[in-house]
GROMACS .gro file of C-alpha atoms in nm:
model
  180
    1MET     CA    1   0.055   0.035   0.027
    2HIS     CA    2   0.304   0.243   0.066
    3GLY     CA    3   0.436   0.178  -0.280
    4PHE     CA    4   0.117   0.229  -0.423
    5TYR     CA    5   0.092   0.613  -0.305
    6ILE     CA    6   0.491   0.676  -0.363
    7ALA     CA    7   0.375   0.559  -0.760
    8ILE     CA    8   0.066   0.860  -0.739
    9ILE     CA    9   0.229   1.119  -0.611
   10ILE     CA   10   0.537   1.026  -0.848
   11LEU     CA   11   0.286   1.024  -1.095
   12ILE     CA   12   0.092   1.367  -0.981
   13ILE     CA   13   0.480   1.509  -0.994
   14ILE     CA   14   0.556   1.456  -1.328
   15CYS     CA   15   0.224   1.560  -1.417
   16PHE     CA   16   0.276   1.885  -1.306
   17ILE     CA   17   0.600   1.897  -1.455
   18LEU     CA   18   0.491   1.787  -1.784
   19ILE     CA   19   0.187   2.022  -1.773
   20TRP     CA   20   0.450   2.365  -1.658
   21PHE     CA   21   0.650   2.219  -1.965
   22VAL     CA   22   0.407   2.211  -2.162
   23SER     CA   23   0.266   2.581  -2.087
   24VAL     CA   24   0.620   2.707  -2.103
   25TYR     CA   25   0.680   2.565  -2.471
   26ASN     CA   26   0.344   2.769  -2.571
   27HIS     CA   27   0.431   3.072  -2.462
   28PHE     CA   28   0.777   3.065  -2.631
   29GLN     CA   29   0.599   2.913  -2.970
   30SER     CA   30   0.365   3.257  -2.944
   31PHE     CA   31   0.702   3.506  -2.938
   32ILE     CA   32   0.804   3.288  -3.185
   33ILE     CA   33   0.502   3.400  -3.365
   34ARG     CA   34   0.510   3.773  -3.263
   35ILE     CA   35   0.870   3.703  -3.386
   36ASN     CA   36   0.757   3.643  -3.730
   37GLU     CA   37   0.538   3.852  -3.774
   38ALA     CA   38   0.704   4.152  -3.690
   39GLU     CA   39   0.995   4.049  -3.959
   40ASN     CA   40   0.748   3.958  -4.235
   41PHE     CA   41   0.633   4.332  -4.155
   42ILE     CA   42   0.994   4.469  -4.190
   43ASP     CA   43   1.061   4.266  -4.494
   44THR     CA   44   0.755   4.362  -4.649
   45THR     CA   45   0.843   4.765  -4.573
   46LEU     CA   46   1.130   4.698  -4.716
   47ARG     CA   47   1.018   4.550  -5.043
   48LYS     CA   48   0.815   4.809  -5.104
   49ARG     CA   49   1.099   5.113  -5.023
   50TYR     CA   50   1.297   4.924  -5.245
   51ASP     CA   51   0.997   4.932  -5.543
   52LEU     CA   52   0.956   5.282  -5.486
   53LEU     CA   53   1.315   5.380  -5.532
   54ASN     CA   54   1.318   5.146  -5.822
   55LYS     CA   55   1.029   5.340  -5.978
   56SER     CA   56   1.175   5.626  -5.927
   57ILE     CA   57   1.515   5.564  -6.130
   58ASN     CA   58   1.316   5.635  -6.420
   59ILE     CA   59   1.155   5.882  -6.324
   60ILE     CA   60   1.458   6.093  -6.243
   61LYS     CA   61   1.615   5.965  -6.565
   62ALA     CA   62   1.337   6.153  -6.771
   63HIS     CA   63   1.362   6.482  -6.612
   64THR     CA   64   1.731   6.507  -6.576
   65LYS     CA   65   2.021   6.534  -6.763
   66GLU     CA   66   2.208   6.220  -6.574
   67LYS     CA   67   2.187   5.930  -6.837
   68ALA     CA   68   2.440   5.755  -6.579
   69ASN     CA   69   2.389   5.513  -6.308
   70ILE     CA   70   2.158   5.662  -6.140
   71LEU     CA   71   2.058   5.551  -5.763
   72GLU     CA   72   2.351   5.324  -5.831
   73THR     CA   73   2.250   5.148  -5.495
   74ILE     CA   74   2.005   5.009  -5.637
   75ASP     CA   75   2.104   4.826  -5.918
   76LYS     CA   76   2.401   4.650  -5.724
   77MET     CA   77   2.101   4.512  -5.449
   78LYS     CA   78   1.934   4.354  -5.752
   79SER     CA   79   2.177   4.077  -5.799
   80LYS     CA   80   2.260   3.999  -5.452
   81LYS     CA   81   2.056   3.843  -5.153
   82LEU     CA   82   2.087   4.071  -4.873
   83SER     CA   83   1.991   3.995  -4.510
   84ASN     CA   84   1.697   4.231  -4.353
   85PHE     CA   85   1.976   4.383  -4.172
   86GLU     CA   86   2.191   4.490  -4.491
   87LEU     CA   87   1.897   4.609  -4.688
   88ASP     CA   88   1.792   4.834  -4.473
   89ARG     CA   89   2.103   4.982  -4.432
   90GLN     CA   90   2.151   5.043  -4.862
   91LEU     CA   91   1.853   5.151  -4.863
   92TYR     CA   92   1.918   5.461  -4.610
   93GLU     CA   93   2.213   5.534  -4.873
   94ALA     CA   94   1.984   5.495  -5.171
   95ILE     CA   95   1.769   5.709  -4.995
   96ASN     CA   96   1.985   5.952  -4.966
   97GLU     CA   97   2.112   5.943  -5.287
   98PHE     CA   98   1.712   5.990  -5.389
   99ASN     CA   99   1.705   6.298  -5.147
  100LYS     CA  100   1.942   6.474  -5.351
  101TYR     CA  101   1.754   6.463  -5.655
  102LYS     CA  102   1.454   6.717  -5.437
  103GLU     CA  103   1.686   7.015  -5.494
  104ASN     CA  104   1.608   6.980  -5.931
  105GLU     CA  105   1.351   7.196  -6.019
  106ASP     CA  106   1.157   6.960  -6.264
  107LEU     CA  107   1.142   6.655  -6.050
  108SER     CA  108   1.048   6.867  -5.762
  109ASN     CA  109   0.668   6.981  -5.953
  110ASN     CA  110   0.690   6.627  -6.100
  111GLU     CA  111   0.353   6.420  -5.950
  112GLU     CA  112   0.505   6.076  -5.959
  113PHE     CA  113   0.870   6.140  -5.805
  114LEU     CA  114   0.631   6.371  -5.523
  115LYS     CA  115   0.398   6.059  -5.448
  116ILE     CA  116   0.730   5.825  -5.432
  117ASP     CA  117   0.849   6.058  -5.164
  118LEU     CA  118   0.581   6.080  -4.979
  119GLY     CA  119   0.581   5.688  -4.963
  120LEU     CA  120   0.915   5.748  -4.884
  121PHE     CA  121   0.851   5.912  -4.590
  122GLU     CA  122   0.575   5.713  -4.509
  123SER     CA  123   0.782   5.389  -4.477
  124GLU     CA  124   1.009   5.577  -4.298
  125SER     CA  125   0.756   5.563  -4.010
  126GLU     CA  126   0.652   5.247  -4.012
  127ILE     CA  127   1.009   5.030  -4.036
  128VAL     CA  128   1.054   5.268  -3.711
  129ALA     CA  129   0.770   5.154  -3.525
  130ALA     CA  130   0.846   4.784  -3.699
  131ARG     CA  131   1.188   4.818  -3.531
  132LYS     CA  132   1.080   4.924  -3.221
  133TYR     CA  133   0.809   4.640  -3.214
  134TYR     CA  134   1.041   4.350  -3.296
  135ASN     CA  135   1.316   4.481  -3.054
  136ASP     CA  136   1.006   4.485  -2.783
  137ILE     CA  137   0.915   4.122  -2.858
  138ILE     CA  138   1.303   3.989  -2.871
  139THR     CA  139   1.333   4.186  -2.552
  140ASP     CA  140   1.064   3.997  -2.405
  141TYR     CA  141   1.183   3.633  -2.580
  142ASN     CA  142   1.541   3.713  -2.473
  143LYS     CA  143   1.491   3.770  -2.066
  144LEU     CA  144   1.288   3.381  -2.145
  145VAL     CA  145   1.527   3.232  -2.305
  146LEU     CA  146   1.813   3.368  -2.043
  147SER     CA  147   1.561   3.287  -1.687
  148PHE     CA  148   1.564   3.037  -1.479
  149PRO     CA  149   1.378   2.789  -1.499
  150GLN     CA  150   1.231   2.854  -1.854
  151ASN     CA  151   1.614   2.855  -2.003
  152ILE     CA  152   1.538   2.499  -1.887
  153VAL     CA  153   1.302   2.430  -2.170
  154ALA     CA  154   1.492   2.640  -2.392
  155LYS     CA  155   1.776   2.455  -2.393
  156ILE     CA  156   1.575   2.162  -2.432
  157CYS     CA  157   1.399   2.303  -2.800
  158LYS     CA  158   1.766   2.462  -2.857
  159TYR     CA  159   1.565   2.818  -2.829
  160LYS     CA  160   1.925   3.080  -2.840
  161LYS     CA  161   1.949   3.459  -2.741
  162ARG     CA  162   1.771   3.653  -3.022
  163THR     CA  163   2.022   3.999  -3.182
  164TYR     CA  164   1.817   4.300  -3.159
  165TYR     CA  165   1.695   4.489  -3.498
  166ASP     CA  166   1.906   4.810  -3.472
  167GLY     CA  167   2.015   4.807  -3.824
  168LYS     CA  168   2.368   4.800  -3.748
  169ASP     CA  169   2.444   4.451  -3.589
  170LEU     CA  170   2.498   4.277  -3.928
  171ASP     CA  171   2.700   3.915  -3.733
  172SER     CA  172   2.419   3.759  -3.651
  173GLU     CA  173   2.339   3.391  -3.648
  174LYS     CA  174   2.050   3.364  -3.758
  175GLN     CA  175   1.906   3.678  -4.016
  176GLU     CA  176   1.679   3.595  -4.240
  177SER     CA  177   1.729   3.692  -4.587
  178LEU     CA  178   1.573   3.810  -4.877
  179LYS     CA  179   1.625   3.788  -5.237
  180ILE     CA  180   1.514   4.096  -5.443
   0.00000   0.00000   0.00000
């Protein structure tokens, strides 16, 4: 009889441990889903910025005397496979190059050019908000990965600490790649 009670107690303890494990595992999964959503939104916004800059090349060529490599950075990106971090950095370079053309009188009066400029301005606030959201999620996720006892589940499931999206950290081991 005494062995039966010990077996029941051990079974109850194992059940509590399994319930705890499943609960923590599901918590990790909800963070991973939110991280993926944030990454997809960043990816979509970066693609939008790229498309706007790419569209501006023909407009700039049509309204300026420059026929050489306008927005050379965009042309170079077409054949490269870039991480979101690197794409973001190169798009900022291209936007700075694009901004030089705003001073051209023909372009500053062109409706299409102004729409592209407005689109780039709006996408800037979108990318800033997406970065902040992503970094907030990563902060909470990393706390979960590093704190005891959740780090036991993290080690069992091989969840690792993730890097922040600050536009500067290009050494992340796991960066989602983007092919334009």
